[in-house]
C-alpha cells in the first residue's frame, strides 16, 4: 500500500485524463482505487460494440453514449465519494486552453492518435504541467513521463511518418494486398460513392477505338438508358478488365514483373442468375444497418476467404445495394470501417484486383483490419499500462522526477524483463517544440503561395490547430472564431498570393513567426529561397529543416490481419492505440497509410545506446545494459 | 480449424482481440474453465481480464464477508454502507463479473480451499490462488498435478508495491513461431514445492531479491501460524532472525534480502492498486497464452516491484544448474 506521503500527494491531486477508451477505462478505475479524489476526463468518442471486449466500464446498453460520461457513472458506483468531471468533447477545442490545463497537477494521456498527442504535449509545455503519456497495441505498450526542462517532450524524438505508397504502385503495379485495399477504398470506392469533384487517380477513360468521341467521357457516369445490371457490368469490365488490358500495353512496366490478368464479367460469372439477386433486392427490407451483400448471397463467416467468383458476386450485390437502397448517400460517402456494406465492397474489389495480379486473397475480417487500419487491442495490456501510468503519476505528484521512468511492456522478455524501465531522456536541445530553436524553410518564394506553406508545413508538419503567421509585427494570416469579416477576407486573399508578392513580402532571408495561440507554441522560421525542387524526392516543393520525421514503418500484413501476429511484432513498441485514423491520400498523389505512428523500440534504441552507460548509476546494481535489447528481441522471435 | 465457428455476436465483441490472437485461440478460450480462490485486488483484476477475454466459465471461491478493507480494493462491488448485505466476497464479485460479459458463465463455489479434493479440480483447465499460505500453495498445486489431464496452476501474491506470480504448467508443449517456421517446443515445469526446495546457492546469480524475501515471509507466517498478511512491524525482529537463519543454511549473503524489502512485505501487507493491475494483467496474459497455446509462456516466477519498476521473469526449476 502507499506510504503516508504518497497518500497525501494522491489525495490533494487534481488530475486530467485525456481519453476514456481502452487505457482510459483501466486508468480511471486504478486512479479511483488508489485514492485519487478529483479526476477530470475528456473524450469525444461514443461507445461502440467492438470496445466492449476491453473497455470494461461500458455495457451493450451504453452503445452510442459518451465514453467520458458513462465511465464516470460506472466508477462512481464503487467510489461514490470522489469527484469525476467528464467532458464529452475534443481535447483540441479552444475551451481546453492553457489556463484550463494549469489547474491540474498532472495530465495523463490515453489517446489514440498522434495529432491529439502533439496538441496535449504543447499545452502541457505551455502550462508547465507534467504529462504521463502512454500507448498500447496488442501485447506491447509503453508509458513515458514528460516534464518541461527535465525530460524530453513528446515531440523531441521524431515520430515515424505514415507509410506512403507511390501512386503508380496503387494504380498500376500493386504487389501486396494492402495496395489493392488502398486502390479499392481510396480510388474505386471514392470514385463510385464519394464526392465527384475530388481528384482521383483512377483511370476513368475508355480508349476504345470504336468510339473515339467517347474519349473524354467518364465511364463512371451512368448513362441515361442504362439499367443497373448494365452499369455494374460496365464498371466491372472497365476496372478489372479494360484498365488492366491498357496497363499491359505498356510493355516496359512488365519487363521485371509478373503480368496481371484482365478479368471480365463473362470469365467469372458464366452461369450466374443475377436476376434472382435483383429480385431479393427489390423485396427485402430497407434497414440500412442490416443491409449486407454477404447475407443476400448466403456467405456467413467473415473469416472465410471467398473465391474470385464469390468476390465478384459480393461486388455486384454491394454495388447494386448501394444504388438501390442507399442512393441518397451516393456522392457523399467516404469509407468507414463500421459501414458493413462499404467493407464488403472494398473487400470484394480488392480481392478481384489481387486475383488479377496474383496476390493472395484475404477474408473480409482481414481486409477490414487493413482498410480500417484497426489496431489490435486487449484488456490485459491496457490494465498493465494503466497501472504503470498511476505509478509514474504518483512520483510526479511527489516531485520525485529523478525516479520517473519510461517503461516498455514487451511481448518477449528482454534480459528477463517483461516490463522494462528506462531512465527518461533529456530534452532534445534542437526540438522546435520545447527548445525555441528556429526552423529553416527552403522554398521558391516566387512560386509558392502562402496556402502551400500553411497546408504543407504549418498544419501538417508543425501540427498547429489555430495558426497565426506574422512577418515582424505584421500579420499575414490567422485562424480563429472572433476575427473581423474584412480580416478574414484579407487573410483569404493572402493565402492565394505568392510569398514574394504578399503585402509584407517573404523572400530569402526573411524570418517569419508561426504560432498557435491555443497551444502557446511559437516557432521562428528562417526562409531560404531556392529555385528548383526534385518532384519525386521533394514532392511538397519545399523542405523544412530542423523538423525531422522518422522513416515510415510499414505495417506488416501478417501482423495487421491475422491472429498470428503475436510473434511478429515483438520489438515494435507502439505510440498509438486502438481505432486509429483511416488510410488517407495525400495531395501530392502519394498514398499514405497512417500505420506509422508506432515507435519501434529499435527506433529509439539509438538514444538508449548513448545513454546506456549512465543508467546503472541511477538504478540499482542489476540494471541491464540497454544496447542489447533489440538484439535480444530478435533472438527471441 | 476445429470445432464450431464463433457466433456473429462473438466475432463482433471480440473483434479487436481476435486480431491479436486469432480465431482458433478465441475458440479455445471460450471452452476453458477457470477456478479462482481468494478474491483480493489482484485476483479481481485477473478475473476482469479473463472474463473480458471470453473464457468459457469462471468459478469463484472466497467465503469471506465484505469488509471495509475488501471494499476499498475492489472495483467489482458497488459501494454499500451495509457491506454487501451479508453476501460473501465471491457472491458479490460474481454478480458484477456476469455483467461484464454475458457470454461467460460465472459462478460461486463455497467452502474452504483446503477442503477441495483432487477430483474437484478436474473440472478446470486453470486454477489460480491469490494470497494463500505456503501449505495451501503446495497442496493445491499437488492436487492439480495428480490429475491425468493437465490443470495449469498459478499462485499470485501482492504486498505493498510489489508482488510475485508462480506458474506450473507441468509438461507444456506449444508451437513457437520463428520468422519463417513453426517449431514445436516443450517445457518442463517443477511444482511449487520442488521449485522452492532448490538450494538458494545453486540459483543463478542476480536472482530477484523479492524471491528470497517472499520465501522468508512465507516461512514466517507458516511457523507462526499466521494468516497471509497477518504481520506487523512488531514481527520485524523475528523475521530478520529467520532471514539470517535461512541465509546461513543456504550460504546466501544476507544483503541479498535487504531489511527494507522485508519490512515492506511485513508491515504494509495491503495491495497497492496499480501493482494489482500490473500483476493481474500479466497473470491474465499468461493464462490466455496457456489456454490458447499461443506465445511463449512464463517460466516459472514473475516479480514486479514498483520501486524499481522492473517486471522480471525468473526460471527456478530443478533442470537448471
Coordinates of N, CA and C in Angstrom, one line a residue, chain B residues 193-300:
Chain B
X193 N 6.5 -26.8 -4.7 CA 7.3 -27.4 -3.6 C 8.7 -27.7 -4.1
X194 N 8.7 -28.2 -5.3 CA 10.1 -28.5 -5.9 C 10.9 -27.3 -6.2
X195 N 10.2 -26.3 -6.7 CA 10.9 -25.0 -7.0 C 11.5 -24.4 -5.8
X196 N 10.7 -24.3 -4.7 CA 11.3 -23.6 -3.6 C 12.3 -24.4 -2.8
X197 N 12.3 -25.7 -3.1 CA 13.3 -26.6 -2.4 C 14.7 -26.5 -3.0
X198 N 14.8 -25.8 -4.1 CA 16.1 -25.7 -4.7 C 17.0 -24.8 -3.9
X199 N 18.2 -25.4 -3.5 CA 19.1 -24.6 -2.6 C 19.4 -23.2 -3.2
X200 N 19.3 -22.2 -2.4 CA 19.5 -20.9 -2.9 C 20.8 -20.6 -3.6
X201 N 21.9 -21.3 -3.0 CA 23.2 -21.1 -3.6 C 23.3 -21.6 -5.0
X202 N 22.5 -22.6 -5.4 CA 22.6 -23.1 -6.7 C 21.7 -22.3 -7.7
X203 N 21.0 -21.3 -7.2 CA 20.2 -20.5 -8.1 C 21.2 -19.5 -8.9
X204 N 20.7 -19.1 -10.1 CA 21.5 -18.1 -10.8 C 21.8 -16.9 -10.0
X205 N 23.0 -16.3 -10.2 CA 23.3 -15.0 -9.6 C 22.3 -14.0 -10.0
X206 N 22.2 -12.9 -9.3 CA 21.3 -11.8 -9.7 C 19.9 -12.2 -9.7
X207 N 19.6 -13.2 -8.9 CA 18.2 -13.6 -8.7 C 17.4 -12.4 -8.1
X208 N 16.2 -12.2 -8.5 CA 15.4 -11.2 -7.9 C 15.3 -11.3 -6.4
X209 N 15.6 -10.2 -5.7 CA 15.7 -10.3 -4.2 C 14.3 -10.6 -3.7
X210 N 13.3 -10.2 -4.4 CA 11.9 -10.5 -4.0 C 11.6 -12.0 -3.8
X211 N 12.3 -12.8 -4.6 CA 12.1 -14.2 -4.5 C 12.5 -14.7 -3.1
X212 N 13.6 -14.3 -2.6 CA 14.1 -14.7 -1.3 C 13.2 -14.1 -0.2
X213 N 12.9 -12.8 -0.4 CA 12.1 -12.1 0.7 C 10.8 -12.8 0.8
X214 N 10.2 -13.2 -0.3 CA 8.8 -13.8 -0.2 C 8.9 -15.1 0.5
X215 N 10.0 -15.9 0.3 CA 10.2 -17.2 1.0 C 10.3 -17.0 2.5
X216 N 11.1 -16.0 2.9 CA 11.2 -15.7 4.3 C 9.9 -15.4 4.9
X217 N 9.1 -14.5 4.3 CA 7.9 -14.1 4.9 C 6.9 -15.3 4.9
X218 N 6.9 -16.0 3.8 CA 6.0 -17.2 3.7 C 6.3 -18.2 4.9
X219 N 7.6 -18.4 5.1 CA 8.0 -19.4 6.1 C 7.6 -18.8 7.5
X220 N 7.8 -17.5 7.7 CA 7.5 -16.9 8.9 C 6.0 -17.1 9.3
X221 N 5.2 -16.8 8.3 CA 3.7 -17.0 8.5 C 3.4 -18.4 8.8
X222 N 4.1 -19.4 8.2 CA 3.8 -20.8 8.5 C 4.2 -21.2 9.9
X223 N 5.4 -20.8 10.2 CA 5.9 -21.1 11.6 C 5.1 -20.5 12.7
X224 N 4.7 -19.3 12.5 CA 3.9 -18.5 13.5 C 2.4 -18.8 13.4
X225 N 2.0 -19.6 12.4 CA 0.6 -19.9 12.2 C -0.2 -18.7 12.0
X226 N 0.3 -17.8 11.2 CA -0.5 -16.6 10.8 C -1.2 -16.8 9.6
X227 N -2.3 -16.0 9.4 CA -2.9 -15.9 8.1 C -2.1 -15.1 7.2
X228 N -2.2 -15.2 5.8 CA -1.4 -14.4 4.9 C -1.6 -12.9 5.2
X229 N -0.5 -12.2 5.4 CA -0.6 -10.8 5.6 C -0.9 -10.4 7.0
X230 N -0.9 -11.4 7.9 CA -1.2 -11.0 9.3 C 0.1 -10.8 10.0
X231 N 0.8 -9.8 9.6 CA 2.1 -9.5 10.2 C 2.2 -8.0 10.4
X232 N 3.1 -7.6 11.3 CA 3.2 -6.1 11.6 C 4.6 -5.8 11.9
X233 N 4.9 -4.5 12.2 CA 6.2 -4.1 12.5 C 6.8 -4.8 13.7
X234 N 5.9 -5.2 14.6 CA 6.3 -5.9 15.8 C 7.0 -7.3 15.5
X235 N 6.7 -7.8 14.3 CA 7.3 -9.1 13.9 C 8.7 -8.9 13.3
X236 N 9.1 -7.7 13.0 CA 10.3 -7.5 12.2 C 11.5 -8.2 12.8
X237 N 11.7 -8.1 14.1 CA 12.9 -8.7 14.8 C 12.9 -10.2 14.5
X238 N 11.8 -10.9 14.6 CA 11.8 -12.3 14.4 C 11.9 -12.6 12.9
X239 N 11.4 -11.8 12.1 CA 11.5 -12.0 10.6 C 13.0 -11.9 10.2
X240 N 13.7 -10.9 10.8 CA 15.1 -10.8 10.5 C 15.9 -11.9 11.0
X241 N 15.5 -12.4 12.1 CA 16.2 -13.6 12.7 C 16.0 -14.8 11.8
X242 N 14.8 -15.0 11.3 CA 14.5 -16.1 10.4 C 15.3 -15.9 9.1
X243 N 15.4 -14.7 8.6 CA 16.1 -14.4 7.4 C 17.6 -14.8 7.6
X244 N 18.2 -14.5 8.7 CA 19.6 -14.8 9.0 C 19.8 -16.3 9.0
X245 N 18.9 -17.0 9.7 CA 19.0 -18.5 9.7 C 18.9 -19.1 8.3
X246 N 17.9 -18.6 7.6 CA 17.8 -19.2 6.2 C 19.0 -18.9 5.4
X247 N 19.5 -17.7 5.5 CA 20.7 -17.3 4.7 C 21.9 -18.1 5.1
X248 N 22.0 -18.4 6.4 CA 23.1 -19.2 6.9 C 23.0 -20.6 6.3
X249 N 21.8 -21.2 6.4 CA 21.5 -22.6 5.9 C 21.8 -22.7 4.4
X250 N 21.5 -21.6 3.6 CA 21.6 -21.6 2.2 C 22.9 -21.0 1.7
X251 N 23.8 -20.6 2.6 CA 25.0 -19.9 2.3 C 24.7 -18.8 1.3
X252 N 23.8 -18.0 1.7 CA 23.5 -16.8 0.9 C 23.8 -15.5 1.8
X253 N 24.4 -14.6 1.1 CA 24.7 -13.3 1.8 C 23.4 -12.6 2.2
X254 N 23.4 -12.2 3.5 CA 22.1 -11.5 4.0 C 21.8 -10.3 3.2
X255 N 22.7 -9.7 2.6 CA 22.4 -8.5 1.8 C 21.5 -8.7 0.6
X256 N 21.4 -10.0 0.3 CA 20.5 -10.4 -0.8 C 19.0 -10.3 -0.4
X257 N 18.8 -10.1 0.9 CA 17.4 -10.0 1.4 C 17.4 -8.7 2.3
X258 N 17.4 -7.5 1.7 CA 17.5 -6.3 2.5 C 16.4 -6.2 3.5
X259 N 16.8 -5.6 4.6 CA 15.8 -5.3 5.7 C 14.7 -4.5 5.2
X260 N 15.0 -3.5 4.4 CA 14.0 -2.6 3.9 C 12.9 -3.3 3.1
X261 N 13.4 -4.2 2.3 CA 12.4 -5.0 1.5 C 11.5 -5.9 2.4
X262 N 12.1 -6.5 3.3 CA 11.4 -7.4 4.3 C 10.3 -6.5 5.0
X263 N 10.8 -5.4 5.4 CA 9.9 -4.5 6.2 C 8.7 -4.1 5.4
X264 N 8.9 -3.9 4.1 CA 7.8 -3.5 3.2 C 6.7 -4.7 3.2
X265 N 7.3 -5.9 3.1 CA 6.4 -7.1 3.0 C 5.7 -7.4 4.3
X266 N 6.4 -7.1 5.4 CA 5.8 -7.5 6.7 C 4.9 -6.4 7.2
X267 N 5.2 -5.2 6.9 CA 4.4 -4.1 7.5 C 3.2 -3.7 6.7
X268 N 3.5 -3.3 5.4 CA 2.4 -2.9 4.6 C 1.9 -4.1 3.7
X269 N 1.0 -4.9 4.3 CA 0.6 -6.1 3.7 C -0.5 -5.9 2.7
X270 N -1.1 -4.7 2.7 CA -2.2 -4.4 1.7 C -1.7 -4.2 0.3
X271 N -2.5 -4.5 -0.6 CA -2.1 -4.4 -2.0 C -2.2 -3.0 -2.4
X272 N -1.3 -2.6 -3.3 CA -1.3 -1.3 -3.9 C -2.0 -1.4 -5.3
X273 N -3.1 -0.7 -5.4 CA -3.9 -1.0 -6.6 C -3.2 -0.9 -8.0
X274 N -2.3 0.0 -8.2 CA -1.6 0.0 -9.5 C -0.8 -1.3 -9.7
X275 N -0.2 -1.8 -8.6 CA 0.6 -3.0 -8.8 C -0.4 -4.2 -9.0
X276 N -1.5 -4.2 -8.3 CA -2.5 -5.3 -8.6 C -2.9 -5.3 -10.1
X277 N -3.1 -4.1 -10.6 CA -3.4 -4.0 -12.0 C -2.3 -4.6 -12.9
X278 N -1.1 -4.3 -12.6 CA 0.0 -4.9 -13.4 C 0.1 -6.4 -13.2
X279 N 0.0 -6.9 -12.0 CA 0.1 -8.3 -11.8 C -1.1 -9.1 -12.4
X280 N -2.3 -8.5 -12.2 CA -3.5 -9.1 -12.7 C -3.4 -9.1 -14.2
X281 N -2.8 -8.1 -14.8 CA -2.7 -8.1 -16.3 C -1.7 -9.1 -16.8
X282 N -0.6 -9.2 -16.1 CA 0.4 -10.2 -16.6 C -0.1 -11.6 -16.4
X283 N -0.8 -11.9 -15.2 CA -1.4 -13.2 -15.0 C -2.5 -13.5 -16.0
X284 N -3.3 -12.5 -16.3 CA -4.3 -12.7 -17.4 C -3.7 -13.1 -18.7
X285 N -2.7 -12.4 -19.1 CA -2.0 -12.7 -20.3 C -1.4 -14.1 -20.3
X286 N -0.8 -14.5 -19.2 CA -0.2 -15.8 -19.1 C -1.3 -16.9 -19.2
X287 N -2.4 -16.7 -18.6 CA -3.4 -17.7 -18.6 C -4.0 -17.8 -20.0
X288 N -4.1 -16.7 -20.7 CA -4.6 -16.7 -22.1 C -3.6 -17.5 -23.0
X289 N -2.3 -17.2 -22.7 CA -1.3 -17.9 -23.5 C -1.4 -19.4 -23.3
X290 N -1.5 -19.8 -22.0 CA -1.5 -21.3 -21.7 C -2.7 -22.0 -22.3
X291 N -3.9 -21.3 -22.3 CA -5.1 -21.9 -22.9 C -5.0 -22.0 -24.4
X292 N -4.6 -20.9 -25.0 CA -4.6 -20.8 -26.4 C -3.4 -21.5 -27.1
X293 N -2.4 -21.8 -26.3 CA -1.2 -22.4 -26.9 C -0.4 -21.5 -27.8
X294 N -0.7 -20.2 -27.6 CA 0.0 -19.2 -28.5 C 0.9 -18.4 -27.6
X295 N 2.2 -18.3 -28.0 CA 3.1 -17.4 -27.3 C 3.9 -18.1 -26.3
X296 N 5.1 -17.6 -26.0 CA 6.0 -18.3 -25.0 C 5.4 -18.0 -23.6
X297 N 5.1 -19.1 -22.9 CA 4.6 -18.9 -21.6 C 5.7 -18.6 -20.6
X298 N 5.3 -17.9 -19.5 CA 6.2 -17.5 -18.5 C 6.7 -18.8 -17.7
X299 N 8.0 -18.9 -17.5 CA 8.5 -20.0 -16.7 C 9.5 -19.4 -15.7
X300 N 9.3 -19.6 -14.4 CA 8.1 -20.0 -13.8 C 7.7 -19.1 -12.7

